[in-house]
PDB file of C-alpha atoms in Angstrom:
ATOM      1  CA  MET A   7      76.722  93.152 108.009  1.00  0.00           C
ATOM      2  CA  ALA A   8      79.167  91.681 109.973  1.00  0.00           C
ATOM      3  CA  GLU A   9      79.451  94.582 112.392  1.00  0.00           C
ATOM      4  CA  GLU A  10      75.650  94.483 112.882  1.00  0.00           C
ATOM      5  CA  ALA A  11      76.057  90.859 113.867  1.00  0.00           C
ATOM      6  CA  GLY A  12      78.612  91.798 116.469  1.00  0.00           C
ATOM      7  CA  ILE A  13      81.810  91.106 114.549  1.00  0.00           C
ATOM      8  CA  ALA A  14      84.527  93.696 114.482  1.00  0.00           C
ATOM      9  CA  THR A  15      86.167  93.964 111.041  1.00  0.00           C
ATOM     10  CA  VAL A  16      89.421  95.526 109.751  1.00  0.00           C
ATOM     11  CA  CYS A  17      90.034  95.877 106.050  1.00  0.00           C
ATOM     12  CA  VAL A  18      93.732  95.686 105.058  1.00  0.00           C
ATOM     13  CA  SER A  19      93.742  97.450 101.782  1.00  0.00           C
ATOM     14  CA  THR A  20      96.085  98.589  98.973  1.00  0.00           C
ATOM     15  CA  GLY A  21      93.804 100.486  96.979  1.00  0.00           C
ATOM     16  CA  ARG A  22      93.308 103.909  98.846  1.00  0.00           C
ATOM     17  CA  ASP A  23      90.610 105.461  96.341  1.00  0.00           C
ATOM     18  CA  LEU A  24      88.559 102.179  96.303  1.00  0.00           C
ATOM     19  CA  THR A  25      88.629 102.006 100.176  1.00  0.00           C
ATOM     20  CA  GLU A  26      87.866 105.622 100.537  1.00  0.00           C
ATOM     21  CA  GLN A  27      84.576 105.073  98.449  1.00  0.00           C
ATOM     22  CA  VAL A  28      83.427 101.793  99.987  1.00  0.00           C
ATOM     23  CA  LYS A  29      84.408 103.097 103.487  1.00  0.00           C
ATOM     24  CA  PRO A  30      84.731  99.659 105.529  1.00  0.00           C
ATOM     25  CA  PRO A  31      84.300 100.257 109.168  1.00  0.00           C
ATOM     26  CA  ARG A  32      87.922 100.114 109.952  1.00  0.00           C
ATOM     27  CA  SER A  33      90.971 100.111 107.087  1.00  0.00           C
ATOM     28  CA  LEU A  34      94.488 100.167 107.168  1.00  0.00           C
ATOM     29  CA  PHE A  35      95.746 101.192 104.003  1.00  0.00           C
ATOM     30  CA  LEU A  36      99.275 100.313 102.696  1.00  0.00           C
ATOM     31  CA  ASN A  37     100.399 101.971  99.464  1.00  0.00           C
ATOM     32  CA  TYR A  38     101.853  98.752  98.563  1.00  0.00           C
ATOM     33  CA  PRO A  39     101.258  96.591  95.328  1.00  0.00           C
ATOM     34  CA  MET A  40      98.088  94.955  95.366  1.00  0.00           C
ATOM     35  CA  GLY A  41      98.640  91.386  96.692  1.00  0.00           C
ATOM     36  CA  ASN A  42     101.140  92.532  99.141  1.00  0.00           C
ATOM     37  CA  ASN A  43      98.638  93.759 101.842  1.00  0.00           C
ATOM     38  CA  PHE A  44     100.981  92.186 104.447  1.00  0.00           C
ATOM     39  CA  GLY A  45     104.246  93.238 102.877  1.00  0.00           C
ATOM     40  CA  GLY A  46     107.009  91.250 100.884  1.00  0.00           C
ATOM     41  CA  PRO A  47     107.651  87.408 101.004  1.00  0.00           C
ATOM     42  CA  ASP A  48     109.375  86.067 103.985  1.00  0.00           C
ATOM     43  CA  ASP A  49     109.366  89.223 105.783  1.00  0.00           C
ATOM     44  CA  LEU A  50     108.060  87.833 108.680  1.00  0.00           C
ATOM     45  CA  ASP A  51     108.894  91.018 110.936  1.00  0.00           C
ATOM     46  CA  LEU A  52     106.680  93.281 108.641  1.00  0.00           C
ATOM     47  CA  GLN A  53     104.014  90.977 108.084  1.00  0.00           C
ATOM     48  CA  THR A  54     103.795  90.733 111.693  1.00  0.00           C
ATOM     49  CA  ARG A  55     103.665  94.412 112.372  1.00  0.00           C
ATOM     50  CA  ILE A  56     100.999  95.095 109.744  1.00  0.00           C
ATOM     51  CA  LEU A  57      98.593  92.196 111.223  1.00  0.00           C
ATOM     52  CA  ARG A  58      99.046  93.752 114.609  1.00  0.00           C
ATOM     53  CA  ARG A  59      98.504  97.121 113.622  1.00  0.00           C
ATOM     54  CA  ALA A  60      95.324  95.983 112.123  1.00  0.00           C
ATOM     55  CA  LEU A  61      94.149  94.388 115.380  1.00  0.00           C
ATOM     56  CA  ALA A  62      94.941  97.421 117.129  1.00  0.00           C
ATOM     57  CA  MET A  63      92.420  99.368 115.174  1.00  0.00           C
ATOM     58  CA  ILE A  64      89.688  97.077 116.873  1.00  0.00           C
ATOM     59  CA  ASP A  65      90.384  98.946 120.155  1.00  0.00           C
ATOM     60  CA  ASP A  66      91.636 102.325 118.824  1.00  0.00           C
ATOM     61  CA  VAL A  67      88.950 103.198 116.281  1.00  0.00           C
ATOM     62  CA  THR A  68      85.832 104.930 117.644  1.00  0.00           C
ATOM     63  CA  VAL A  69      84.210 106.134 114.626  1.00  0.00           C
ATOM     64  CA  GLY A  70      83.082 104.004 111.659  1.00  0.00           C
ATOM     65  CA  GLY A  71      84.771 104.814 108.437  1.00  0.00           C
ATOM     66  CA  THR A  72      88.229 105.350 109.907  1.00  0.00           C
ATOM     67  CA  LEU A  73      91.210 105.020 107.311  1.00  0.00           C
ATOM     68  CA  ILE A  74      94.619 104.769 108.931  1.00  0.00           C
ATOM     69  CA  ASP A  75      97.838 105.211 106.469  1.00  0.00           C
ATOM     70  CA  TRP A  76     100.725 102.815 107.308  1.00  0.00           C
ATOM     71  CA  GLU A  77     103.398 104.801 107.332  1.00  0.00           C
ATOM     72  CA  GLU A  78     106.343 102.688 105.986  1.00  0.00           C
ATOM     73  CA  ALA A  79     106.833 103.046 102.181  1.00  0.00           C
ATOM     74  CA  TRP A  80     107.125 100.231  99.710  1.00  0.00           C
ATOM     75  CA  PRO A  81     110.815  99.703  98.671  1.00  0.00           C
ATOM     76  CA  LYS A  82     110.340  99.959  94.784  1.00  0.00           C
ATOM     77  CA  LYS A  83     108.287 101.978  92.724  1.00  0.00           C
ATOM     78  CA  PHE A  84     105.233 100.103  91.278  1.00  0.00           C
ATOM     79  CA  GLU A  85     102.372 100.656  88.784  1.00  0.00           C
ATOM     80  CA  TYR A  86      98.866  99.675  88.191  1.00  0.00           C
ATOM     81  CA  PHE A  87      98.918  95.867  87.077  1.00  0.00           C
ATOM     82  CA  ARG A  88      97.423  95.561  83.584  1.00  0.00           C
ATOM     83  CA  GLY A  89      96.872  91.494  83.946  1.00  0.00           C
ATOM     84  CA  LYS A  90      98.243  88.790  82.230  1.00  0.00           C
TER      85      LYS A  90
ATOM     86  CA  MET B   2     104.879 107.837  95.665  1.00  0.00           C
ATOM     87  CA  LYS B   3     101.294 108.867  95.389  1.00  0.00           C
ATOM     88  CA  PRO B   4      98.691 105.886  95.768  1.00  0.00           C
ATOM     89  CA  ILE B   5      97.450 104.561  92.563  1.00  0.00           C
ATOM     90  CA  ASN B   6      94.271 105.790  91.377  1.00  0.00           C
ATOM     91  CA  TYR B   7      92.246 102.364  90.813  1.00  0.00           C
ATOM     92  CA  VAL B   8      88.919 103.870  90.131  1.00  0.00           C
ATOM     93  CA  GLU B   9      90.614 105.725  87.008  1.00  0.00           C
ATOM     94  CA  ALA B  10      92.934 102.905  86.155  1.00  0.00           C
ATOM     95  CA  LEU B  11      90.324 100.099  86.014  1.00  0.00           C
ATOM     96  CA  ASN B  12      87.654 102.198  84.213  1.00  0.00           C
ATOM     97  CA  SER B  13      90.296 103.339  81.699  1.00  0.00           C
ATOM     98  CA  HIS B  14      91.660  99.512  81.360  1.00  0.00           C
ATOM     99  CA  TYR B  15      88.466  97.762  81.071  1.00  0.00           C
ATOM    100  CA  GLY B  16      86.727 100.478  79.031  1.00  0.00           C
ATOM    101  CA  SER B  17      89.284  99.794  76.610  1.00  0.00           C
ATOM    102  CA  LEU B  18      88.230  96.293  76.553  1.00  0.00           C
ATOM    103  CA  GLY B  19      84.772  97.112  75.917  1.00  0.00           C
ATOM    104  CA  PHE B  20      83.447  96.916  79.476  1.00  0.00           C
ATOM    105  CA  PRO B  21      80.760  99.505  80.632  1.00  0.00           C
ATOM    106  CA  PRO B  22      82.144 101.764  83.570  1.00  0.00           C
ATOM    107  CA  TYR B  23      82.067  99.625  86.934  1.00  0.00           C
ATOM    108  CA  GLN B  24      79.517 100.849  89.494  1.00  0.00           C
ATOM    109  CA  TRP B  25      81.789 101.240  92.313  1.00  0.00           C
ATOM    110  CA  THR B  26      80.299 101.052  95.796  1.00  0.00           C
ATOM    111  CA  VAL B  27      80.005 104.382  97.545  1.00  0.00           C
ATOM    112  CA  ASN B  28      78.934 104.486 101.219  1.00  0.00           C
ATOM    113  CA  GLU B  29      78.899 107.794 103.007  1.00  0.00           C
ATOM    114  CA  THR B  30      78.743 106.062 106.862  1.00  0.00           C
ATOM    115  CA  ALA B  31      80.137 102.853 108.095  1.00  0.00           C
ATOM    116  CA  PRO B  32      78.808 100.903 111.318  1.00  0.00           C
ATOM    117  CA  LEU B  33      81.070  99.926 113.972  1.00  0.00           C
ATOM    118  CA  THR B  34      80.907  97.463 116.521  1.00  0.00           C
ATOM    119  CA  ARG B  35      82.969  97.781 119.863  1.00  0.00           C
ATOM    120  CA  LEU B  36      83.788  94.631 121.257  1.00  0.00           C
ATOM    121  CA  GLY B  37      83.981  95.161 124.842  1.00  0.00           C
ATOM    122  CA  LYS B  38      86.725  92.376 125.656  1.00  0.00           C
ATOM    123  CA  PRO B  39      90.357  92.475 124.882  1.00  0.00           C
ATOM    124  CA  ILE B  40      92.019  91.204 121.758  1.00  0.00           C
ATOM    125  CA  GLU B  41      93.856  88.555 123.864  1.00  0.00           C
ATOM    126  CA  ASN B  42      90.296  86.858 124.443  1.00  0.00           C
ATOM    127  CA  CYS B  43      89.071  87.258 120.893  1.00  0.00           C
ATOM    128  CA  THR B  44      88.590  84.562 118.230  1.00  0.00           C
ATOM    129  CA  VAL B  45      90.032  85.941 114.756  1.00  0.00           C
ATOM    130  CA  SER B  46      89.522  84.706 111.156  1.00  0.00           C
ATOM    131  CA  LEU B  47      90.722  86.033 107.764  1.00  0.00           C
ATOM    132  CA  LEU B  48      88.941  86.775 104.616  1.00  0.00           C
ATOM    133  CA  THR B  49      91.155  87.183 101.195  1.00  0.00           C
ATOM    134  CA  SER B  50      89.715  87.707  97.709  1.00  0.00           C
ATOM    135  CA  GLY B  51      92.853  87.058  96.032  1.00  0.00           C
ATOM    136  CA  GLY B  52      92.107  83.973  94.167  1.00  0.00           C
ATOM    137  CA  VAL B  53      93.681  81.745  96.772  1.00  0.00           C
ATOM    138  CA  SER B  54      92.801  78.009  96.921  1.00  0.00           C
ATOM    139  CA  HIS B  55      93.920  75.066  98.653  1.00  0.00           C
ATOM    140  CA  CYS B  56      95.857  72.457  96.499  1.00  0.00           C
ATOM    141  CA  SER B  57      92.885  69.902  97.258  1.00  0.00           C
ATOM    142  CA  LEU B  58      90.331  71.975  95.479  1.00  0.00           C
ATOM    143  CA  PRO B  59      90.008  73.154  91.770  1.00  0.00           C
ATOM    144  CA  GLY B  60      91.873  76.601  91.419  1.00  0.00           C
ATOM    145  CA  PHE B  61      89.567  79.880  91.153  1.00  0.00           C
ATOM    146  CA  ASN B  62      88.988  80.939  87.613  1.00  0.00           C
ATOM    147  CA  PRO B  63      91.522  83.620  86.911  1.00  0.00           C
ATOM    148  CA  ASP B  64      89.493  85.875  84.990  1.00  0.00           C
ATOM    149  CA  ALA B  65      86.352  85.297  86.960  1.00  0.00           C
ATOM    150  CA  ARG B  66      83.092  87.603  87.002  1.00  0.00           C
ATOM    151  CA  ASN B  67      80.380  87.444  89.339  1.00  0.00           C
ATOM    152  CA  ASP B  68      81.902  84.365  90.873  1.00  0.00           C
ATOM    153  CA  HIS B  69      80.584  83.856  94.681  1.00  0.00           C
ATOM    154  CA  ARG B  70      82.547  80.907  95.404  1.00  0.00           C
ATOM    155  CA  LEU B  71      83.706  81.110  99.114  1.00  0.00           C
ATOM    156  CA  ASP B  72      86.249  78.473 100.340  1.00  0.00           C
ATOM    157  CA  THR B  73      86.572  77.007 103.749  1.00  0.00           C
ATOM    158  CA  VAL B  74      90.409  77.053 104.799  1.00  0.00           C
ATOM    159  CA  GLN B  75      90.911  75.093 107.753  1.00  0.00           C
ATOM    160  CA  ASN B  76      93.067  76.707 110.791  1.00  0.00           C
ATOM    161  CA  ASP B  77      95.969  74.372 110.496  1.00  0.00           C
ATOM    162  CA  ALA B  78      96.336  74.376 106.502  1.00  0.00           C
ATOM    163  CA  SER B  79     100.015  74.610 105.593  1.00  0.00           C
ATOM    164  CA  SER B  80     100.683  77.825 103.771  1.00  0.00           C
ATOM    165  CA  ALA B  81     102.744  75.670 101.455  1.00  0.00           C
ATOM    166  CA  ASP B  82      99.411  74.122 100.183  1.00  0.00           C
ATOM    167  CA  PHE B  83      97.834  76.861  98.287  1.00  0.00           C
ATOM    168  CA  GLU B  84      97.930  78.028  94.463  1.00  0.00           C
ATOM    169  CA  ILE B  85      96.741  81.365  93.136  1.00  0.00           C
ATOM    170  CA  ASN B  86      94.687  82.055  90.285  1.00  0.00           C
ATOM    171  CA  ASP B  87      93.853  85.572  89.658  1.00  0.00           C
ATOM    172  CA  SER B  88      94.626  87.653  86.619  1.00  0.00           C
ATOM    173  CA  TYR B  89      93.583  90.891  88.019  1.00  0.00           C
ATOM    174  CA  TYR B  90      96.980  91.439  90.328  1.00  0.00           C
ATOM    175  CA  ASN B  91     100.512  90.447  90.435  1.00  0.00           C
ATOM    176  CA  HIS B  92     100.492  87.772  92.685  1.00  0.00           C
ATOM    177  CA  SER B  93     104.323  86.283  92.307  1.00  0.00           C
ATOM    178  CA  ASP B  94     105.283  87.512  96.015  1.00  0.00           C
ATOM    179  CA  ALA B  95     102.079  86.003  97.438  1.00  0.00           C
ATOM    180  CA  GLU B  96     102.767  82.598  95.301  1.00  0.00           C
ATOM    181  CA  SER B  97     106.207  82.824  97.128  1.00  0.00           C
ATOM    182  CA  ASP B  98     104.960  83.533 100.624  1.00  0.00           C
ATOM    183  CA  LEU B  99     101.087  83.220 101.087  1.00  0.00           C
ATOM    184  CA  ASN B 100     101.391  85.319 104.130  1.00  0.00           C
ATOM    185  CA  CYS B 101     101.834  88.527 101.712  1.00  0.00           C
ATOM    186  CA  VAL B 102      98.172  88.399 100.975  1.00  0.00           C
ATOM    187  CA  PHE B 103      96.767  85.656 103.467  1.00  0.00           C
ATOM    188  CA  PRO B 104      98.739  85.734 106.631  1.00  0.00           C
ATOM    189  CA  ILE B 105      97.680  82.468 108.196  1.00  0.00           C
ATOM    190  CA  ASP B 106     101.132  81.573 109.695  1.00  0.00           C
ATOM    191  CA  ARG B 107     101.240  85.061 111.051  1.00  0.00           C
ATOM    192  CA  LEU B 108      97.823  84.825 112.614  1.00  0.00           C
ATOM    193  CA  ARG B 109      98.651  81.367 114.264  1.00  0.00           C
ATOM    194  CA  GLU B 110     101.768  82.736 115.812  1.00  0.00           C
ATOM    195  CA  LEU B 111      99.693  85.919 117.359  1.00  0.00           C
ATOM    196  CA  ALA B 112      97.525  83.036 118.816  1.00  0.00           C
ATOM    197  CA  GLU B 113     100.525  80.954 120.062  1.00  0.00           C
ATOM    198  CA  ASP B 114     102.191  84.287 121.686  1.00  0.00           C
ATOM    199  CA  GLY B 115      98.708  85.314 123.333  1.00  0.00           C
ATOM    200  CA  VAL B 116      98.189  88.409 121.361  1.00  0.00           C
ATOM    201  CA  ILE B 117      94.850  86.908 120.304  1.00  0.00           C
ATOM    202  CA  GLY B 118      92.741  84.544 121.996  1.00  0.00           C
ATOM    203  CA  SER B 119      92.565  81.850 119.033  1.00  0.00           C
ATOM    204  CA  VAL B 120      92.305  81.460 115.461  1.00  0.00           C
ATOM    205  CA  ALA B 121      88.841  80.719 113.919  1.00  0.00           C
ATOM    206  CA  THR B 122      88.291  76.993 113.034  1.00  0.00           C
ATOM    207  CA  ARG B 123      87.653  78.361 109.652  1.00  0.00           C
ATOM    208  CA  LEU B 124      89.234  80.934 107.422  1.00  0.00           C
ATOM    209  CA  TRP B 125      88.110  82.126 104.253  1.00  0.00           C
ATOM    210  CA  SER B 126      89.037  82.939 100.429  1.00  0.00           C
ATOM    211  CA  GLY B 127      86.646  83.969  97.999  1.00  0.00           C
ATOM    212  CA  PHE B 128      84.641  86.758  96.047  1.00  0.00           C
ATOM    213  CA  MET B 129      87.774  86.904  93.895  1.00  0.00           C
ATOM    214  CA  GLY B 130      87.699  88.654  90.393  1.00  0.00           C
ATOM    215  CA  ARG B 131      85.233  91.194  89.420  1.00  0.00           C
ATOM    216  CA  ILE B 132      81.580  91.136  90.918  1.00  0.00           C
ATOM    217  CA  TYR B 133      79.150  92.919  88.911  1.00  0.00           C
ATOM    218  CA  ASN B 134      75.678  91.721  90.848  1.00  0.00           C
ATOM    219  CA  ARG B 135      76.172  93.675  93.823  1.00  0.00           C
ATOM    220  CA  THR B 136      72.779  93.298  95.126  1.00  0.00           C
ATOM    221  CA  LYS B 137      73.267  89.194  95.333  1.00  0.00           C
ATOM    222  CA  VAL B 138      76.327  90.123  97.346  1.00  0.00           C
ATOM    223  CA  ILE B 139      74.319  91.979  99.962  1.00  0.00           C
ATOM    224  CA  GLN B 140      71.227  89.991 100.043  1.00  0.00           C
ATOM    225  CA  GLU B 141      72.852  86.643  99.788  1.00  0.00           C
ATOM    226  CA  SER B 142      76.594  85.909  99.705  1.00  0.00           C
ATOM    227  CA  ALA B 143      77.402  88.503 102.432  1.00  0.00           C
ATOM    228  CA  PRO B 144      74.552  87.344 105.058  1.00  0.00           C
ATOM    229  CA  ALA B 145      75.608  83.627 104.311  1.00  0.00           C
ATOM    230  CA  PHE B 146      79.028  84.591 105.209  1.00  0.00           C
ATOM    231  CA  VAL B 147      78.245  86.313 108.338  1.00  0.00           C
ATOM    232  CA  GLU B 148      76.206  83.463 109.379  1.00  0.00           C
ATOM    233  CA  LYS B 149      79.217  81.117 109.127  1.00  0.00           C
ATOM    234  CA  LEU B 150      81.484  83.530 111.230  1.00  0.00           C
ATOM    235  CA  LYS B 151      78.709  83.409 113.864  1.00  0.00           C
ATOM    236  CA  GLU B 152      78.754  79.737 113.886  1.00  0.00           C
ATOM    237  CA  ASP B 153      82.499  79.751 114.727  1.00  0.00           C
ATOM    238  CA  GLY B 154      82.239  82.406 117.354  1.00  0.00           C
ATOM    239  CA  VAL B 155      84.102  84.892 115.354  1.00  0.00           C
ATOM    240  CA  ASP B 156      84.893  88.159 117.031  1.00  0.00           C
ATOM    241  CA  ILE B 157      87.228  89.777 114.649  1.00  0.00           C
ATOM    242  CA  LEU B 158      87.589  89.454 111.093  1.00  0.00           C
ATOM    243  CA  ILE B 159      90.500  90.666 108.959  1.00  0.00           C
ATOM    244  CA  ALA B 160      89.701  91.144 105.257  1.00  0.00           C
ATOM    245  CA  ALA B 161      92.544  91.578 102.680  1.00  0.00           C
ATOM    246  CA  PRO B 162      90.976  92.500  99.181  1.00  0.00           C
ATOM    247  CA  ALA B 163      93.267  91.888  96.168  1.00  0.00           C
TER     248      ALA B 163
END
């Protein structure tokens, strides 16, 4: 809807299967815990690089539904969060 | 490690609590707008669905279902002035540093550095929790949101679902 209105969107996602199904126009997938879409706390360098990578997709992506995998791994193993 | 299979995990988790299987949206194609101008001339806004609310407002219902609330966040808000209420993910890191899920400080820095043109007047937090009434999103909430983005002259929206 935003795209049709001339607004370019990027989804910065931590759920790869969900994102593949919904197929946003541009997605940057990070295999990070949900809620760490832009990395860890106080890691300004990583947060900035993720944000800049997402912004770069505005120019780079030429096909709607493109999903790019962020290449840097999360430092610890993590699991599905079953809630509080 | 392999990505978590959220469709399977969520259906198993909420199925065990008595909820029917969630009807995930499946799209075969996606639209794409080419802006035709450089990012350094663009106005950028942010949206998170991570239950992030400014301390001047009531918190989100952490167990919300079908909550279409969408908060306006002023673009000069301090990242220290927010709380997070959302039972559906672990937000301890984001509580420690909002930028983990809603990078308002990083976006402002990119504007100061000239990487982007400007931060939009309004940033956004909403559509948190589990939303089952997809038709209302498509017919009401999403179009209303797009109108607000247009009012603000937004060129780019970065969305961070959580």
